[in-house]
Short mmCIF file of C-alpha atoms in Angstrom, two decimals:
data_model
loop_
_atom_site.label_atom_id
_atom_site.label_comp_id
_atom_site.label_asym_id
_atom_site.label_seq_id
_atom_site.Cartn_x
_atom_site.Cartn_y
_atom_site.Cartn_z
CA GLY A 1 174.09 106.10 127.58
CA ALA A 2 172.43 102.74 128.08
CA GLY A 3 168.68 102.54 127.81
CA VAL A 4 166.25 100.38 129.74
CA SER A 5 167.18 96.72 129.50
CA GLN A 6 165.02 93.70 130.20
CA THR A 7 165.90 90.07 130.64
CA PRO A 8 165.15 87.57 129.39
CA SER A 9 163.95 88.72 125.99
CA ASN A 10 161.84 85.60 125.67
CA LYS A 11 160.52 83.23 128.31
CA VAL A 12 158.59 80.06 127.64
CA THR A 13 157.13 78.29 130.63
CA GLU A 14 154.50 75.73 131.49
CA LYS A 15 151.18 76.46 133.12
CA GLY A 16 151.54 76.54 136.89
CA LYS A 17 155.22 77.48 136.95
CA TYR A 18 156.81 80.53 138.59
CA VAL A 19 158.64 83.16 136.52
CA GLU A 20 160.73 86.24 137.22
CA LEU A 21 161.23 89.05 134.75
CA ARG A 22 163.99 91.60 135.30
CA CYS A 23 164.21 95.28 134.44
CA ASP A 24 167.31 97.48 134.56
CA PRO A 25 166.20 101.12 134.32
CA ILE A 26 168.21 104.05 133.07
CA SER A 27 170.71 105.10 135.73
CA GLY A 28 169.36 107.91 137.88
CA HIS A 29 165.72 107.35 137.02
CA THR A 30 163.68 107.22 140.21
CA ALA A 31 160.38 106.17 138.64
CA LEU A 32 159.88 102.69 137.20
CA TYR A 33 156.79 101.26 135.55
CA TRP A 34 155.68 97.81 134.47
CA TYR A 35 153.18 97.41 131.64
CA ARG A 36 151.71 94.39 129.89
CA GLN A 37 151.05 94.43 126.16
CA SER A 38 148.85 91.84 124.55
CA LEU A 39 148.90 91.24 120.80
CA GLY A 40 147.32 94.13 118.93
CA GLN A 41 146.78 96.20 122.05
CA GLY A 42 148.42 99.15 123.73
CA PRO A 43 150.49 98.74 126.88
CA GLU A 44 148.39 98.23 130.00
CA PHE A 45 149.66 99.58 133.31
CA LEU A 46 150.58 97.10 136.04
CA ILE A 47 152.60 98.84 138.74
CA TYR A 48 154.62 102.00 139.39
CA PHE A 49 157.61 102.42 141.71
CA GLN A 50 158.92 105.67 143.07
CA GLY A 51 162.29 104.74 144.51
CA THR A 52 162.03 101.46 146.39
CA GLY A 53 158.33 101.60 147.14
CA ALA A 54 155.38 100.60 145.01
CA ALA A 55 153.47 103.86 144.75
CA ASP A 56 150.63 102.37 142.71
CA ASP A 57 149.99 98.68 142.15
CA SER A 58 146.37 99.06 141.08
CA GLY A 59 147.06 97.49 137.68
CA LEU A 60 148.24 94.12 138.96
CA PRO A 61 145.53 91.69 137.81
CA ASN A 62 145.56 89.45 140.89
CA ASP A 63 147.72 88.28 143.77
CA ARG A 64 149.74 85.95 141.55
CA PHE A 65 151.59 89.03 140.34
CA PHE A 66 154.14 90.77 142.53
CA ALA A 67 157.00 93.18 141.86
CA VAL A 68 159.93 94.44 143.88
CA ARG A 69 162.58 97.10 143.59
CA PRO A 70 164.64 96.62 146.76
CA GLU A 71 167.45 99.10 146.08
CA GLY A 72 165.56 101.61 144.00
CA SER A 73 167.16 100.53 140.74
CA VAL A 74 166.63 97.03 139.28
CA SER A 75 163.10 95.69 139.48
CA THR A 76 161.78 92.16 139.24
CA LEU A 77 158.24 91.22 138.23
CA LYS A 78 157.26 87.89 139.71
CA ILE A 79 154.37 85.74 138.49
CA GLN A 80 153.27 82.70 140.45
CA ARG A 81 151.25 79.75 139.15
CA THR A 82 151.34 81.08 135.59
CA GLU A 83 148.27 80.71 133.41
CA ARG A 84 147.96 80.70 129.62
CA GLY A 85 146.23 84.06 129.83
CA ASP A 86 149.42 85.58 131.26
CA SER A 87 151.08 85.22 127.86
CA ALA A 88 152.00 88.71 126.67
CA VAL A 89 154.93 91.09 126.28
CA TYR A 90 155.87 92.61 129.62
CA LEU A 91 157.32 96.09 129.21
CA CYS A 92 159.32 98.08 131.70
CA ALA A 93 159.75 101.85 131.52
CA SER A 94 161.65 104.34 133.61
CA SER A 95 161.58 108.09 133.96
CA PHE A 96 163.61 110.71 135.78
CA SER A 97 160.61 111.59 137.91
CA ALA A 98 156.91 110.79 138.06
CA LEU A 99 155.02 111.45 134.84
CA ASP A 100 158.17 112.62 133.10
CA THR A 101 159.04 111.11 129.72
CA GLN A 102 158.91 107.34 130.05
CA TYR A 103 161.61 105.35 128.27
CA PHE A 104 160.64 101.79 127.47
CA GLY A 105 162.73 98.68 127.35
CA PRO A 106 162.39 96.11 124.54
CA GLY A 107 160.13 93.92 126.65
CA THR A 108 160.06 90.28 127.69
CA ARG A 109 157.81 88.04 125.64
CA LEU A 110 156.25 85.52 128.03
CA THR A 111 154.61 82.43 126.61
CA VAL A 112 152.76 80.09 128.94
CA LEU A 113 152.10 76.68 127.40
CA GLN B 1 136.72 100.90 130.12
CA GLN B 2 139.06 102.32 127.51
CA GLN B 3 140.33 105.65 128.82
CA VAL B 4 141.82 106.66 125.48
CA LYS B 5 140.16 105.75 122.19
CA GLN B 6 142.32 105.66 119.06
CA SER B 7 141.46 105.45 115.38
CA PRO B 8 141.96 104.17 112.78
CA GLN B 9 143.17 100.70 113.67
CA SER B 10 145.24 100.57 110.50
CA LEU B 11 146.28 103.09 107.88
CA ILE B 12 147.90 102.81 104.46
CA VAL B 13 149.47 105.94 102.98
CA GLN B 14 151.47 106.61 99.84
CA LYS B 15 155.01 107.88 100.24
CA GLY B 16 154.95 111.66 100.53
CA GLY B 17 151.39 111.72 101.81
CA ILE B 18 150.01 112.84 105.18
CA SER B 19 149.22 110.27 107.86
CA ILE B 20 146.61 111.29 110.43
CA ILE B 21 145.84 109.36 113.60
CA ASN B 22 143.16 110.48 116.04
CA CYS B 23 142.63 109.98 119.75
CA ALA B 24 139.90 110.96 122.19
CA TYR B 25 139.78 110.91 125.96
CA GLU B 26 137.17 111.43 128.68
CA ASN B 27 139.09 112.23 131.85
CA THR B 28 139.62 115.99 132.04
CA ALA B 29 142.30 115.42 134.69
CA PHE B 30 144.72 114.27 131.99
CA ASP B 31 147.38 116.88 131.35
CA TYR B 32 150.09 115.11 129.40
CA PHE B 33 149.59 113.51 126.00
CA PRO B 34 152.51 111.63 124.43
CA TRP B 35 152.66 109.71 121.18
CA TYR B 36 154.77 106.59 120.96
CA GLN B 37 156.14 104.75 117.92
CA GLN B 38 156.71 101.02 118.11
CA PHE B 39 158.53 98.77 115.67
CA PRO B 40 158.06 94.99 115.77
CA GLY B 41 160.00 93.39 118.59
CA LYS B 42 160.87 96.73 120.16
CA GLY B 43 159.50 98.73 123.03
CA PRO B 44 157.53 101.92 122.39
CA ALA B 45 159.68 105.01 121.80
CA LEU B 46 158.51 108.54 122.55
CA LEU B 47 157.85 110.48 119.37
CA ILE B 48 156.34 113.75 120.52
CA ALA B 49 154.24 114.96 123.46
CA ILE B 50 151.97 117.89 124.26
CA ARG B 51 150.40 119.52 127.30
CA PRO B 52 146.93 121.11 127.10
CA ASP B 53 148.16 124.68 127.40
CA VAL B 54 148.99 124.70 123.67
CA SER B 55 146.88 123.68 120.67
CA GLU B 56 149.67 122.47 118.44
CA LYS B 57 153.22 121.22 118.69
CA LYS B 58 155.49 120.49 115.75
CA GLU B 59 158.74 118.58 115.66
CA GLY B 60 160.12 118.02 112.19
CA ARG B 61 157.56 116.09 110.14
CA PHE B 62 155.46 115.26 113.21
CA THR B 63 152.72 117.53 114.54
CA ILE B 64 150.28 117.08 117.41
CA SER B 65 147.02 118.99 117.22
CA PHE B 66 145.14 119.32 120.50
CA ASN B 67 141.51 120.32 121.00
CA LYS B 68 140.86 120.68 124.72
CA SER B 69 137.13 121.45 124.45
CA ALA B 70 136.52 118.38 122.28
CA LYS B 71 138.93 116.25 124.35
CA GLN B 72 140.64 115.11 121.19
CA PHE B 73 144.19 115.11 119.90
CA SER B 74 145.77 113.89 116.72
CA LEU B 75 149.12 113.06 115.19
CA HIS B 76 149.96 114.28 111.71
CA ILE B 77 152.94 112.83 109.87
CA MET B 78 153.85 115.01 106.92
CA ASP B 79 155.73 113.67 103.88
CA SER B 80 155.28 110.11 105.15
CA GLN B 81 158.18 107.76 104.42
CA PRO B 82 158.40 103.94 104.27
CA GLY B 83 160.59 104.11 107.38
CA ASP B 84 157.62 105.55 109.25
CA SER B 85 155.83 102.22 108.90
CA ALA B 86 155.22 101.17 112.50
CA THR B 87 152.52 101.04 115.13
CA TYR B 88 151.65 104.34 116.77
CA PHE B 89 150.11 104.70 120.22
CA CYS B 90 148.62 107.77 121.78
CA ALA B 91 148.58 108.00 125.56
CA ALA B 92 147.35 110.25 128.32
CA GLY B 93 148.37 110.75 131.90
CA SER B 94 148.31 112.97 134.94
CA LYS B 95 149.77 113.05 138.41
CA ASN B 96 146.17 113.18 139.57
CA THR B 97 145.35 109.84 137.94
CA GLY B 98 148.14 107.78 139.39
CA ASN B 99 151.21 108.71 137.35
CA GLN B 100 150.51 105.96 134.83
CA PHE B 101 149.93 106.37 131.15
CA TYR B 102 146.69 105.17 129.58
CA PHE B 103 147.40 103.97 126.06
CA GLY B 104 145.20 103.80 123.01
CA THR B 105 144.86 100.52 121.14
CA GLY B 106 147.35 101.50 118.46
CA THR B 107 147.37 102.31 114.75
CA SER B 108 149.36 100.20 112.34
CA LEU B 109 150.75 102.54 109.69
CA THR B 110 152.05 101.27 106.36
CA VAL B 111 153.69 103.75 103.99
CA ILE B 112 153.80 102.43 100.45
CA PRO B 113 156.86 103.44 98.37
#
């Protein structure tokens, strides 16, 4: 079956702009996670959804970052007033239930100029 | 504060040799320890995982050794192959720590033919 997909694969934007990153999880997976991976580092947790609700958003760095999952499937990570320090690969993962095996998508590489 | 410490940062092994990557953690609430393999431009893929009720788990050429008292776990890749060349991440998680995974900083493995 299809794995986790993320779009776009690459996004280049200018400082101060707004961006949206999309994640399509594996069908039937109720848990969805967003991570951020900087060059040479491991993935860093941002937010976790169980169904439609954000069960844990403690990893979001500040209020410029926001994520939604309105129907319990597709999720969108939204970044306002982007800064150069936001440049990273944003990874999405889904699992059948909380703390079950997490399956990662290929990521979206965000570059803020 | 790095919840999971991983070493070495990079590793070069001859084909047929054993690759060993080590991780240590502090939070005794962790009860799930996966290892992920990541190729350039791809998302992390689950390789093997262990829970602390066993000291070792083997799947093919990959073995996890777990030492609960020392709060350490390691990945052993037997008969290493050039196709194993990738970045490896250890991780730890628990439902009691927010259902997220805490990742190590990664080990870049190169297997020389």
